[in-house]
């Protein structure tokens, strides 16, 4: 994943997250059970945190390309799709089958963070 794509996906995801969060707070509060509303809020929170992580990866890639940072960005993107996406699908469809997909997204998040840790540790300092 290159810097431009990373920053573009993060920007779109950020806009979607704000919209989905507002929709949940104002449009779904009276419609969903407290449990499903909590599931929805979890999806929004994890999407936003990993949108910010993806944005950070994009900035890192802009300054110094690293395959590891690129892989971390890809894992964050896949994690958002699997984790938050499966929770949104569960909330809107009620199909419990989406529940087992969520941990795959969580696994992608964890591996993404570990990949980012190793990659940023290996980055060389830029002299000023």
XYZ file of C-alpha atoms in Angstrom, residues 14-60:
47
model
C -12.833 9.043 8.723
C -15.750 10.707 6.978
C -17.758 7.470 7.079
C -16.967 6.968 10.749
C -18.193 10.415 11.707
C -21.353 9.900 9.668
C -21.966 6.432 11.078
C -21.322 7.662 14.605
C -23.800 10.516 14.213
C -26.347 8.176 12.642
C -25.981 5.796 15.575
C -26.273 8.521 18.176
C -29.284 10.215 16.619
C -31.014 7.715 14.348
C -30.537 4.354 15.977
C -30.852 5.095 19.675
C -34.613 4.652 19.668
C -34.548 1.698 17.261
C -31.838 -0.635 18.575
C -31.681 -2.580 21.808
C -29.019 -1.409 24.278
C -26.926 -4.469 23.366
C -27.009 -3.784 19.615
C -26.376 -0.089 20.188
C -23.284 -1.057 22.203
C -22.147 -3.357 19.373
C -22.638 -0.507 16.898
C -20.670 1.934 19.064
C -17.834 -0.594 19.355
C -17.700 -0.858 15.556
C -17.542 2.927 15.197
C -14.844 3.304 17.868
C -12.570 0.628 16.428
C -13.036 2.002 12.931
C -12.048 5.503 14.047
C -8.993 4.389 16.022
C -7.736 2.350 13.111
C -8.559 5.114 10.650
C -6.160 7.296 12.647
C -3.574 4.492 12.647
C -3.966 4.167 8.879
C -3.511 7.928 8.514
C -0.319 7.692 10.562
C 0.926 4.892 8.317
C 0.242 7.100 5.305
C 2.352 9.886 6.777
C 5.162 7.446 7.583
